[in-house]
Amino acid sequence: GNSVTQMEGPVTLSEEAFLTINCTYTATGYPSLFWYVQYPGEGLQLLLKATKADDKGSNKGFEATYRKETTSFHLEKGSVQVSDSAVYFCALSATDSWGKLQFGAGTQVVVTP
Amino acid sequence: DAMVIQNPRYQVTQFGKPVTLSCSQTLNHNVMYWYQQKSSQAPKLLFHYYDKDFNNEADTPDNFQSRRPNTSFCFLDIRSPGLGDAAMYLCATSSGTSGGNEQFFGPGTRLTVL
């Protein structure tokens, strides 16, 4: 079946550091890939997405590239802020899955001043 | 602003006492989803509606039911909550079911079972 594996947290960084969260997936065909962010006490918000191989999603300084050859969708940000502290979920939506999302376990990111 | 609203934000119930959580949306989306998220875990899909067509996930317990009386509203009924049902319940909507469609999430209802 389909699955998403992302690096365990918590990831603790200083402000202005470089952030990478690894995400790999298993799925047949060409799924769509997403990163969602969840701030404390809130629901999930879409951060970025990519729907086909080699697509790059970007938003708020975050980027991720859909790599079919390595089945990966790693999230990166060049300079994090304290306000980026949150839980980040990698997710996929498989072809013909009614848009249902399969989430990774989530990675907590803590950014300190 | 168009949005997904969940009420209440916090719900406390007693073991075995039925509870209903509600979700409404102003996005006019066809698809609505209910997820269960336990502490420090990923959201787990319980069921979804495409318009009025109900789709249950295979491993969703019978204790969980849902109703969608119209496009805007969707309800999650837990008939006999157990301690293991304590979780955050997230409602989400989408304009369609193709893989690239974004899901819009509400803020969630945190359920406590005493």
mmCIF file of C-alpha atoms in Angstrom:
data_model
loop_
_atom_site.group_PDB
_atom_site.id
_atom_site.type_symbol
_atom_site.label_atom_id
_atom_site.label_comp_id
_atom_site.label_asym_id
_atom_site.label_seq_id
_atom_site.Cartn_x
_atom_site.Cartn_y
_atom_site.Cartn_z
ATOM 1 C CA GLY A 1 0.000 0.000 0.000
ATOM 2 C CA ASN A 2 0.873 3.651 -0.062
ATOM 3 C CA SER A 3 2.981 5.154 2.687
ATOM 4 C CA VAL A 4 4.921 8.249 3.649
ATOM 5 C CA THR A 5 8.039 8.247 5.802
ATOM 6 C CA GLN A 6 9.486 11.431 7.240
ATOM 7 C CA MET A 7 12.280 12.126 9.623
ATOM 8 C CA GLU A 8 11.521 11.999 13.304
ATOM 9 C CA GLY A 9 11.619 15.061 15.444
ATOM 10 C CA PRO A 10 11.869 17.151 17.320
ATOM 11 C CA VAL A 11 14.249 19.166 15.219
ATOM 12 C CA THR A 12 15.672 22.073 17.203
ATOM 13 C CA LEU A 13 17.325 24.946 15.358
ATOM 14 C CA SER A 14 18.526 28.432 16.034
ATOM 15 C CA GLU A 15 16.916 31.326 14.219
ATOM 16 C CA GLU A 16 18.349 31.872 10.704
ATOM 17 C CA ALA A 17 19.582 28.270 10.452
ATOM 18 C CA PHE A 18 18.934 26.061 7.433
ATOM 19 C CA LEU A 19 16.103 23.565 7.753
ATOM 20 C CA THR A 20 15.706 20.252 5.939
ATOM 21 C CA ILE A 21 12.997 17.699 6.665
ATOM 22 C CA ASN A 22 13.325 14.493 4.711
ATOM 23 C CA CYS A 23 10.269 12.804 3.231
ATOM 24 C CA THR A 24 10.104 9.674 1.113
ATOM 25 C CA TYR A 25 7.054 7.889 -0.191
ATOM 26 C CA THR A 26 5.842 4.608 -1.575
ATOM 27 C CA ALA A 27 3.020 4.678 -4.088
ATOM 28 C CA THR A 28 2.079 3.321 -7.459
ATOM 29 C CA GLY A 29 1.725 5.681 -10.364
ATOM 30 C CA TYR A 30 2.215 9.400 -9.937
ATOM 31 C CA PRO A 31 0.793 10.679 -6.665
ATOM 32 C CA SER A 32 0.468 14.333 -5.767
ATOM 33 C CA LEU A 33 2.698 15.385 -2.872
ATOM 34 C CA PHE A 34 2.046 17.937 -0.168
ATOM 35 C CA TRP A 35 3.553 19.567 2.871
ATOM 36 C CA TYR A 36 1.097 20.679 5.531
ATOM 37 C CA VAL A 37 1.986 22.679 8.646
ATOM 38 C CA GLN A 38 0.203 22.573 11.996
ATOM 39 C CA TYR A 39 0.783 25.376 14.478
ATOM 40 C CA PRO A 40 0.032 24.672 18.149
ATOM 41 C CA GLY A 41 -3.669 24.270 18.825
ATOM 42 C CA GLU A 42 -4.665 24.729 15.200
ATOM 43 C CA GLY A 43 -5.715 22.679 12.211
ATOM 44 C CA LEU A 44 -3.483 21.887 9.269
ATOM 45 C CA GLN A 45 -2.614 24.421 6.587
ATOM 46 C CA LEU A 46 -1.262 23.629 3.169
ATOM 47 C CA LEU A 47 2.318 24.870 2.906
ATOM 48 C CA LEU A 48 3.118 23.733 -0.642
ATOM 49 C CA LYS A 49 2.424 20.992 -3.127
ATOM 50 C CA ALA A 50 3.678 19.363 -6.328
ATOM 51 C CA THR A 51 1.602 17.285 -8.689
ATOM 52 C CA LYS A 52 4.136 15.815 -11.083
ATOM 53 C CA ALA A 53 7.758 14.749 -11.232
ATOM 54 C CA ASP A 54 10.360 17.543 -11.096
ATOM 55 C CA ASP A 55 7.765 20.091 -9.999
ATOM 56 C CA LYS A 56 8.968 22.438 -7.270
ATOM 57 C CA GLY A 57 6.484 23.719 -4.728
ATOM 58 C CA SER A 58 7.339 26.879 -2.829
ATOM 59 C CA ASN A 59 5.716 29.144 -0.279
ATOM 60 C CA LYS A 60 6.861 31.454 2.555
ATOM 61 C CA GLY A 61 10.509 30.659 1.840
ATOM 62 C CA PHE A 62 9.942 26.898 1.958
ATOM 63 C CA GLU A 63 10.665 24.694 -1.058
ATOM 64 C CA ALA A 64 10.301 21.044 -1.986
ATOM 65 C CA THR A 65 10.981 19.255 -5.264
ATOM 66 C CA TYR A 66 9.112 16.139 -6.430
ATOM 67 C CA ARG A 67 11.841 13.586 -7.161
ATOM 68 C CA LYS A 68 10.403 10.516 -8.838
ATOM 69 C CA GLU A 69 13.760 8.758 -9.144
ATOM 70 C CA THR A 70 14.336 8.853 -5.384
ATOM 71 C CA THR A 71 10.624 8.927 -4.408
ATOM 72 C CA SER A 72 11.326 11.936 -2.234
ATOM 73 C CA PHE A 73 9.855 15.341 -1.442
ATOM 74 C CA HIS A 74 12.240 16.925 1.059
ATOM 75 C CA LEU A 75 11.261 20.256 2.621
ATOM 76 C CA GLU A 76 13.861 23.027 2.877
ATOM 77 C CA LYS A 77 14.071 26.581 4.134
ATOM 78 C CA GLY A 78 17.194 28.634 3.991
ATOM 79 C CA SER A 79 16.689 30.779 7.106
ATOM 80 C CA VAL A 80 14.113 29.812 9.711
ATOM 81 C CA GLN A 81 12.332 32.130 12.112
ATOM 82 C CA VAL A 82 10.871 31.503 15.550
ATOM 83 C CA SER A 83 7.440 31.728 13.930
ATOM 84 C CA ASP A 84 8.260 28.607 11.870
ATOM 85 C CA SER A 85 8.024 26.481 15.014
ATOM 86 C CA ALA A 86 5.302 23.953 14.236
ATOM 87 C CA VAL A 87 4.687 20.352 13.213
ATOM 88 C CA TYR A 88 5.240 19.628 9.521
ATOM 89 C CA PHE A 89 3.453 16.766 7.755
ATOM 90 C CA CYS A 90 4.414 15.297 4.432
ATOM 91 C CA ALA A 91 1.468 13.730 2.601
ATOM 92 C CA LEU A 92 0.548 12.089 -0.651
ATOM 93 C CA SER A 93 -2.651 11.707 -2.593
ATOM 94 C CA ALA A 94 -2.553 8.679 -4.827
ATOM 95 C CA THR A 95 -4.048 8.492 -8.273
ATOM 96 C CA ASP A 96 -7.728 7.498 -8.136
ATOM 97 C CA SER A 97 -7.866 7.834 -4.346
ATOM 98 C CA TRP A 98 -10.714 10.353 -4.192
ATOM 99 C CA GLY A 99 -8.234 12.964 -3.088
ATOM 100 C CA LYS A 100 -7.623 11.182 0.203
ATOM 101 C CA LEU A 101 -4.417 12.154 1.958
ATOM 102 C CA GLN A 102 -1.905 9.679 3.365
ATOM 103 C CA PHE A 103 0.180 11.502 5.981
ATOM 104 C CA GLY A 104 3.613 10.893 7.369
ATOM 105 C CA ALA A 105 4.029 10.860 11.142
ATOM 106 C CA GLY A 106 4.923 14.540 11.321
ATOM 107 C CA THR A 107 8.109 16.329 12.340
ATOM 108 C CA GLN A 108 8.107 18.871 15.126
ATOM 109 C CA VAL A 109 10.363 21.836 14.479
ATOM 110 C CA VAL A 110 11.437 24.116 17.321
ATOM 111 C CA VAL A 111 13.245 27.338 16.424
ATOM 112 C CA THR A 112 14.950 29.196 19.251
ATOM 113 C CA PRO A 113 15.930 32.880 19.225
ATOM 114 C CA ASP B 1 -13.327 35.054 4.637
ATOM 115 C CA ALA B 2 -14.288 31.646 3.317
ATOM 116 C CA MET B 3 -13.452 29.062 5.893
ATOM 117 C CA VAL B 4 -14.040 25.771 7.667
ATOM 118 C CA ILE B 5 -15.546 26.126 11.127
ATOM 119 C CA GLN B 6 -15.696 23.466 13.811
ATOM 120 C CA ASN B 7 -17.770 23.571 16.946
ATOM 121 C CA PRO B 8 -17.131 23.216 19.727
ATOM 122 C CA ARG B 9 -13.359 23.679 19.901
ATOM 123 C CA TYR B 10 -13.255 21.629 23.094
ATOM 124 C CA GLN B 11 -15.702 18.897 24.054
ATOM 125 C CA VAL B 12 -15.754 16.868 27.244
ATOM 126 C CA THR B 13 -17.974 13.806 27.475
ATOM 127 C CA GLN B 14 -18.337 10.831 29.736
ATOM 128 C CA PHE B 15 -17.478 7.276 28.865
ATOM 129 C CA GLY B 16 -20.345 5.843 26.828
ATOM 130 C CA LYS B 17 -22.256 9.121 26.471
ATOM 131 C CA PRO B 18 -23.020 9.984 22.828
ATOM 132 C CA VAL B 19 -21.430 13.106 21.450
ATOM 133 C CA THR B 20 -21.795 15.067 18.208
ATOM 134 C CA LEU B 21 -19.160 17.283 16.654
ATOM 135 C CA SER B 22 -20.042 19.730 13.924
ATOM 136 C CA CYS B 23 -18.317 21.216 10.923
ATOM 137 C CA SER B 24 -19.500 23.922 8.581
ATOM 138 C CA GLN B 25 -17.920 25.480 5.530
ATOM 139 C CA THR B 26 -18.427 28.619 3.484
ATOM 140 C CA LEU B 27 -16.275 27.385 0.599
ATOM 141 C CA ASN B 28 -19.136 25.551 -1.148
ATOM 142 C CA HIS B 29 -16.890 22.526 -1.611
ATOM 143 C CA ASN B 30 -18.284 19.193 -2.731
ATOM 144 C CA VAL B 31 -16.043 17.039 -0.613
ATOM 145 C CA MET B 32 -15.838 16.925 3.181
ATOM 146 C CA TYR B 33 -13.538 14.746 5.258
ATOM 147 C CA TRP B 34 -13.321 13.759 8.914
ATOM 148 C CA TYR B 35 -9.954 12.896 10.433
ATOM 149 C CA GLN B 36 -8.971 11.653 13.882
ATOM 150 C CA GLN B 37 -5.627 12.867 15.207
ATOM 151 C CA LYS B 38 -4.267 11.397 18.406
ATOM 152 C CA SER B 39 -1.507 13.088 20.329
ATOM 153 C CA SER B 40 1.755 13.378 18.383
ATOM 154 C CA GLN B 41 0.370 11.299 15.519
ATOM 155 C CA ALA B 42 -0.626 11.942 11.945
ATOM 156 C CA PRO B 43 -4.280 12.570 11.107
ATOM 157 C CA LYS B 44 -6.144 9.388 10.214
ATOM 158 C CA LEU B 45 -9.043 9.547 7.771
ATOM 159 C CA LEU B 46 -12.326 8.252 9.171
ATOM 160 C CA PHE B 47 -14.667 8.925 6.228
ATOM 161 C CA HIS B 48 -15.496 11.400 3.522
ATOM 162 C CA TYR B 49 -18.453 12.681 1.559
ATOM 163 C CA TYR B 50 -18.575 13.537 -2.092
ATOM 164 C CA ASP B 51 -21.760 15.608 -2.137
ATOM 165 C CA LYS B 52 -24.127 13.230 -0.312
ATOM 166 C CA ASP B 53 -22.235 10.061 -1.202
ATOM 167 C CA PHE B 54 -20.750 8.653 1.998
ATOM 168 C CA ASN B 55 -17.462 6.746 1.937
ATOM 169 C CA ASN B 56 -16.297 4.911 5.032
ATOM 170 C CA GLU B 57 -12.676 3.888 5.559
ATOM 171 C CA ALA B 58 -12.390 0.132 6.066
ATOM 172 C CA ASP B 59 -10.906 0.433 9.546
ATOM 173 C CA THR B 60 -13.224 3.119 10.906
ATOM 174 C CA PRO B 61 -15.026 1.670 13.943
ATOM 175 C CA ASP B 62 -18.809 1.284 13.777
ATOM 176 C CA ASN B 63 -18.987 3.543 16.806
ATOM 177 C CA PHE B 64 -18.343 6.481 14.479
ATOM 178 C CA GLN B 65 -21.124 7.756 12.235
ATOM 179 C CA SER B 66 -21.523 10.829 10.090
ATOM 180 C CA ARG B 67 -24.285 12.946 8.586
ATOM 181 C CA ARG B 68 -24.215 15.580 5.899
ATOM 182 C CA PRO B 69 -27.623 17.245 5.680
ATOM 183 C CA ASN B 70 -26.502 19.817 3.094
ATOM 184 C CA THR B 71 -23.400 21.110 1.340
ATOM 185 C CA SER B 72 -22.393 23.393 4.193
ATOM 186 C CA PHE B 73 -22.683 21.126 7.217
ATOM 187 C CA CYS B 74 -21.269 17.800 8.286
ATOM 188 C CA PHE B 75 -21.562 16.058 11.660
ATOM 189 C CA LEU B 76 -19.525 13.389 13.381
ATOM 190 C CA ASP B 77 -21.451 11.237 15.849
ATOM 191 C CA ILE B 78 -19.644 9.035 18.333
ATOM 192 C CA ARG B 79 -22.288 6.691 19.687
ATOM 193 C CA SER B 80 -20.487 5.341 22.737
ATOM 194 C CA PRO B 81 -17.177 7.109 23.297
ATOM 195 C CA GLY B 82 -14.416 5.115 24.905
ATOM 196 C CA LEU B 83 -11.229 6.383 26.495
ATOM 197 C CA GLY B 84 -9.395 5.502 23.284
ATOM 198 C CA ASP B 85 -11.532 7.955 21.326
ATOM 199 C CA ALA B 86 -10.013 10.944 23.049
ATOM 200 C CA ALA B 87 -8.339 12.853 20.243
ATOM 201 C CA MET B 88 -8.437 15.933 18.045
ATOM 202 C CA TYR B 89 -11.070 15.607 15.323
ATOM 203 C CA LEU B 90 -10.355 17.544 12.159
ATOM 204 C CA CYS B 91 -12.798 18.424 9.425
ATOM 205 C CA ALA B 92 -11.516 19.265 5.951
ATOM 206 C CA THR B 93 -13.038 20.244 2.629
ATOM 207 C CA SER B 94 -11.943 20.087 -0.972
ATOM 208 C CA SER B 95 -13.374 21.308 -4.253
ATOM 209 C CA GLY B 96 -12.815 17.948 -5.918
ATOM 210 C CA THR B 97 -11.332 14.528 -5.622
ATOM 211 C CA SER B 98 -8.452 14.658 -8.063
ATOM 212 C CA GLY B 99 -5.116 14.083 -6.444
ATOM 213 C CA GLY B 100 -3.855 17.627 -6.725
ATOM 214 C CA ASN B 101 -6.766 19.271 -4.920
ATOM 215 C CA GLU B 102 -5.876 21.080 -1.712
ATOM 216 C CA GLN B 103 -7.759 20.185 1.448
ATOM 217 C CA PHE B 104 -8.799 23.049 3.707
ATOM 218 C CA PHE B 105 -8.832 22.163 7.392
ATOM 219 C CA GLY B 106 -10.827 23.512 10.270
ATOM 220 C CA PRO B 107 -9.184 24.255 13.625
ATOM 221 C CA GLY B 108 -10.333 20.944 15.084
ATOM 222 C CA THR B 109 -12.356 19.826 18.092
ATOM 223 C CA ARG B 110 -10.421 18.347 20.969
ATOM 224 C CA LEU B 111 -12.468 15.583 22.576
ATOM 225 C CA THR B 112 -11.849 14.493 26.152
ATOM 226 C CA VAL B 113 -13.512 11.336 27.469
ATOM 227 C CA LEU B 114 -13.813 10.996 31.245
#
